[in-house]
Coordinates of C-alpha atoms in Angstrom, one line a residue:
M10 CA 0.9 110.0 76.0
N11 CA 3.3 108.9 73.3
C12 CA 5.7 107.4 75.9
E13 CA 9.1 107.0 74.3
F14 CA 9.6 103.4 75.4
C15 CA 6.1 102.1 74.4
L16 CA 5.6 99.3 71.9
F17 CA 2.6 101.1 70.4
T18 CA 5.0 103.4 68.5
L19 CA 5.8 100.4 66.3
K20 CA 2.3 99.5 65.4
D21 CA 0.4 100.5 62.3
R22 CA -1.1 103.9 63.0
E23 CA -3.4 103.9 59.9
Q24 CA -6.0 102.0 61.9
L25 CA -6.1 102.8 65.6
S26 CA -9.6 101.5 66.4
I27 CA -11.0 98.0 65.8
D28 CA -14.2 98.0 63.7
V29 CA -17.3 97.1 65.7
S30 CA -18.3 94.4 63.1
L31 CA -14.9 92.7 63.7
F32 CA -15.3 93.0 67.4
K33 CA -18.7 91.4 67.2
K34 CA -17.2 88.4 65.3
L35 CA -14.4 88.2 68.0
L36 CA -16.9 88.1 70.8
K37 CA -19.1 85.4 69.1
E38 CA -16.2 83.1 68.3
A39 CA -14.4 83.7 71.6
K40 CA -17.6 82.8 73.5
N41 CA -18.0 79.6 71.4
L42 CA -14.4 78.6 72.1
G43 CA -14.8 79.0 75.9
Y44 CA -13.0 82.3 76.4
G45 CA -14.4 84.3 79.4
N46 CA -12.6 87.6 79.5
I47 CA -11.9 90.3 76.9
V48 CA -9.1 92.7 77.8
L49 CA -9.4 96.1 76.2
T50 CA -6.1 97.8 75.8
G51 CA -4.2 100.1 73.4
G52 CA -3.0 102.8 73.5
E53 CA -5.8 104.1 75.7
P54 CA -8.9 102.0 75.1
C55 CA -11.5 104.7 76.0
L56 CA -10.2 106.7 73.0
H57 CA -12.1 104.3 70.8
P58 CA -15.0 106.3 69.3
R59 CA -17.5 103.6 70.2
F60 CA -15.8 102.4 73.4
N61 CA -19.0 102.2 75.5
E62 CA -20.7 100.1 72.7
L63 CA -17.8 97.6 72.8
V64 CA -18.3 97.1 76.5
E65 CA -22.1 96.8 76.1
L66 CA -21.6 94.2 73.4
T67 CA -19.2 92.2 75.6
V68 CA -21.7 92.3 78.5
D69 CA -24.6 91.3 76.3
K70 CA -22.6 88.2 75.1
G71 CA -22.1 87.2 78.8
L72 CA -18.4 87.8 78.8
R73 CA -16.3 89.8 81.3
F74 CA -14.3 92.8 80.2
S75 CA -11.1 94.2 81.7
I76 CA -9.2 97.4 81.1
V77 CA -5.6 98.3 80.8
S78 CA -5.2 102.1 81.1
N79 CA -2.7 104.8 81.9
G80 CA -5.2 106.4 84.2
F81 CA -5.2 109.9 82.7
L82 CA -8.8 109.7 81.5
S83 CA -10.0 107.3 84.2
E84 CA -13.3 109.3 84.8
R85 CA -14.5 107.8 81.4
Y86 CA -14.4 104.4 83.0
I87 CA -16.7 105.3 86.0
P88 CA -19.9 104.4 84.1
L89 CA -18.6 100.9 83.7
L90 CA -19.3 100.4 87.4
A91 CA -22.9 99.7 86.3
H92 CA -21.6 96.4 84.9
K93 CA -19.7 95.4 88.0
A94 CA -20.8 91.8 87.7
N95 CA -19.0 91.6 84.3
F96 CA -16.1 93.9 85.3
G97 CA -13.0 91.6 85.4
F98 CA -10.3 94.0 86.5
I99 CA -8.8 97.4 85.7
A100 CA -5.0 97.9 85.5
F101 CA -3.3 101.2 85.7
S102 CA 0.3 102.1 84.6
L103 CA 2.5 103.6 87.3
D104 CA 6.2 103.8 86.4
S105 CA 7.6 105.5 89.5
A106 CA 7.0 106.1 93.1
D107 CA 8.4 109.5 92.5
K108 CA 5.9 112.0 91.0
E109 CA 8.5 113.8 89.0
I110 CA 10.0 110.7 87.5
H111 CA 6.6 109.2 86.6
D112 CA 5.4 112.4 85.0
R113 CA 8.7 112.7 83.0
L114 CA 8.3 109.2 81.7
R115 CA 4.6 109.6 81.0
M116 CA 3.0 113.0 81.0
P117 CA 2.9 116.0 83.4
G118 CA 0.1 115.5 85.9
S119 CA -0.3 111.8 85.2
Y120 CA 1.1 110.6 88.6
E121 CA -1.7 112.1 90.7
K122 CA -4.4 111.0 88.2
T123 CA -3.1 107.4 88.1
V124 CA -2.8 107.1 91.9
G125 CA -6.2 108.7 92.3
A126 CA -7.7 106.3 89.7
V127 CA -6.3 103.2 91.5
S128 CA -7.8 104.4 94.8
Y129 CA -11.1 105.2 93.3
F130 CA -11.8 101.9 91.6
S131 CA -10.4 100.0 94.5
N132 CA -12.8 101.7 96.8
H133 CA -15.7 100.9 94.5
G134 CA -15.1 97.2 94.7
V135 CA -13.3 96.6 91.3
I136 CA -10.3 94.3 91.2
T137 CA -7.7 97.0 90.6
R138 CA -4.1 96.4 89.6
V139 CA -1.0 98.4 89.0
Q140 CA 1.5 97.8 86.3
S141 CA 5.1 99.1 86.4
C142 CA 7.4 99.1 83.4
L143 CA 10.9 98.8 84.8
N144 CA 13.6 100.7 83.0
R145 CA 16.9 102.5 83.5
F146 CA 15.2 105.4 85.3
N147 CA 13.2 103.4 87.9
I148 CA 15.0 100.1 88.4
S149 CA 15.9 101.1 91.9
E150 CA 12.3 101.7 92.9
I151 CA 10.9 98.1 93.0
E152 CA 10.1 98.2 96.7
S153 CA 8.9 101.8 96.8
L154 CA 6.6 101.1 93.9
A155 CA 5.1 98.2 95.9
E156 CA 4.6 100.4 98.8
V157 CA 2.7 103.0 96.8
A158 CA 0.6 100.3 95.1
Q159 CA -0.4 98.8 98.4
K160 CA -1.3 102.2 99.9
T161 CA -3.7 102.8 97.0
G162 CA -5.6 99.6 97.7
A163 CA -4.6 97.8 94.6
T164 CA -4.9 94.0 94.7
G165 CA -1.7 93.4 92.9
L166 CA 1.4 94.9 91.2
R167 CA 2.8 93.5 88.0
F168 CA 6.3 94.4 87.0
L169 CA 7.3 94.5 83.3
S170 CA 10.4 95.7 81.6
V171 CA 10.9 97.8 78.5
I172 CA 11.0 95.6 75.3
A173 CA 13.8 96.8 72.9
T174 CA 12.4 98.5 69.8
G175 CA 15.5 100.1 68.4
K176 CA 14.1 103.4 69.3
N177 CA 14.2 103.2 73.1
D178 CA 17.7 101.9 73.9
R179 CA 18.3 104.4 76.7
F180 CA 15.5 102.8 78.7
V181 CA 16.3 99.1 78.1
L182 CA 17.6 97.0 81.0
S183 CA 20.5 94.6 80.5
N184 CA 19.8 90.9 80.9
K185 CA 21.6 91.0 84.2
E186 CA 19.5 93.9 85.4
R187 CA 16.3 92.1 84.5
E188 CA 17.5 89.0 86.3
E189 CA 18.4 91.0 89.4
A190 CA 15.0 92.7 89.3
Y191 CA 13.2 89.4 89.1
Y192 CA 15.0 88.1 92.2
K193 CA 14.4 91.4 94.0
I194 CA 10.6 91.0 93.3
K195 CA 10.7 87.4 94.5
A196 CA 12.6 88.4 97.7
I197 CA 10.2 91.1 98.8
K198 CA 6.9 89.3 98.1
K199 CA 6.4 88.3 101.8
K200 CA 6.7 91.9 102.9
F201 CA 3.5 93.0 101.2
T202 CA -0.2 91.9 101.4
I203 CA -0.8 92.7 97.7
K204 CA 0.3 90.2 95.1
L205 CA 3.6 91.0 93.4
S206 CA 4.4 89.3 90.0
A207 CA 6.7 89.6 87.1
S208 CA 5.9 89.4 83.4
S209 CA 7.9 87.4 80.8
S210 CA 9.7 90.6 79.8
L211 CA 11.7 90.1 83.0
Y212 CA 13.9 87.1 83.9
I213 CA 11.7 84.0 84.1
G214 CA 13.9 81.0 84.7
Y215 CA 14.6 77.8 82.7
E216 CA 11.1 76.3 82.5
R217 CA 9.9 75.0 79.1
D218 CA 6.7 77.1 79.2
F219 CA 7.4 80.5 80.6
C220 CA 4.7 82.9 79.7
S221 CA 0.9 83.0 79.0
S222 CA 1.4 83.1 75.2
L223 CA 3.3 79.8 75.4
N224 CA 0.2 78.4 77.0
L225 CA -2.2 80.2 74.6
A226 CA -3.9 81.6 77.7
D227 CA -3.8 85.0 75.9
L228 CA -4.2 86.0 72.3
A229 CA -3.7 89.6 71.1
I230 CA -5.9 91.0 68.3
H231 CA -4.7 94.3 66.7
P232 CA -7.2 96.9 65.4
N233 CA -6.7 95.7 61.8
G234 CA -7.7 92.2 62.8
D235 CA -4.3 90.7 62.9
A236 CA -4.1 88.0 65.6
V237 CA -0.5 87.8 67.0
F238 CA 1.1 85.1 69.0
C239 CA 2.3 87.8 71.4
C240 CA 1.7 91.5 71.6
D241 CA 5.5 92.0 72.0
I242 CA 6.4 90.2 68.8
K243 CA 6.8 92.5 65.8
K244 CA 7.9 90.2 62.9
G245 CA 6.7 86.8 62.0
G246 CA 4.2 86.5 64.9
V247 CA 1.0 87.0 62.9
L248 CA -1.1 83.9 63.1
G249 CA -3.9 85.2 60.9
N250 CA -6.4 87.9 60.4
L251 CA -9.8 87.8 62.1
G252 CA -11.4 89.6 59.2
K253 CA -10.9 86.5 57.0
D254 CA -9.9 83.7 59.3
S255 CA -11.9 82.0 62.0
L256 CA -10.6 82.3 65.6
A257 CA -10.5 78.5 65.7
D258 CA -8.1 78.4 62.7
I259 CA -6.0 81.1 64.2
L260 CA -5.7 79.2 67.5
S261 CA -4.8 76.1 65.5
K262 CA -1.8 78.0 64.1
G263 CA -1.1 79.3 67.6
R264 CA -0.8 75.7 68.8
I265 CA 1.8 75.1 66.1
A266 CA 3.8 78.1 67.2
V267 CA 3.5 77.0 70.9
S268 CA 4.7 73.5 70.1
S269 CA 7.6 74.8 67.9
L270 CA 8.8 77.4 70.4
S271 CA 8.5 75.1 73.3
E272 CA 10.6 72.5 71.5
K273 CA 13.2 75.2 70.6
R274 CA 13.3 76.3 74.2
K275 CA 13.6 72.7 75.5
E276 CA 16.4 72.1 73.0
C277 CA 18.3 75.2 74.3
I278 CA 17.8 74.0 77.9
D279 CA 19.1 70.5 77.1
K280 CA 22.2 71.9 75.4
N281 CA 22.7 74.7 78.0
N282 CA 22.5 77.2 75.2
F283 CA 21.4 80.2 77.3
F284 CA 22.0 83.1 75.0
E285 CA 21.5 86.8 75.9
G286 CA 17.8 87.3 76.5
F287 CA 16.9 83.6 76.7
N288 CA 14.8 84.2 79.8
N289 CA 12.6 86.9 78.6
C290 CA 10.6 88.1 75.5
Y291 CA 13.7 88.2 73.4
F292 CA 13.5 84.4 73.0
C293 CA 10.3 84.3 71.1
N294 CA 11.1 87.5 69.2
S295 CA 14.3 85.9 67.9
Q296 CA 12.8 82.5 67.2
I297 CA 9.2 83.0 65.9
G298 CA 10.3 84.0 62.4
E299 CA 11.6 80.4 61.8
V300 CA 8.3 78.8 62.8
K301 CA 6.3 77.5 59.8
L302 CA 2.6 78.2 60.3

């Protein structure tokens, strides 16, 4: 879809698809280290020329697979229902409760396809989630987005916000707007039966550990094999390359990054040094370059 606010626009477009040999190495080492779920994302994961093979390899290794999709090509994921026992979840991006706004942010016709995809997979017994990227054009829609997500049968709705890239300024929320959005989400949780949550790109609070990356619960692998501390970090966040480094060594560097960033965060809290963006992804983006790996 080439969404204007997407982080994918900053990534190396010379290699869009991970090599199958590298993926096999990832599966083997992830399995040995106790990982249980491989999330296939992108871009749009089903555009990988050997996508179905990646899923089969994951299932054969006894791991679960999950999908993050924009929903436009959701029919390509229907065959995956044959692996329902290994199907972790599927998440679809819905950025407005208003069809015209969503289609303007994404692509004409994408609203109906996305809503239809959520309903279809929900009705077929797959854990189905909705992700909404809050920005200047939909910040007033938090509650209406939750209403739409609940009607489709989704089990949860996760709110993110646009990460500044230097190319998407007209979409980026201010720190105050992110904080207000976070509290709005928190305030309306009891009104809905589906789970509402906020990612670390929104206001998080003043905890020492504030996102899954700072707990090493997630690790992002780019198509070229680069393992990055966080998929939202563009500079200084590469922990190694799976093509030449073991996943164990990469995670060892990850623990160094976690320790350093957590200490930096704790130091800021102790000194009440709450700079602009402290409570969201900007913190790690601004600090990771100083971490010696």
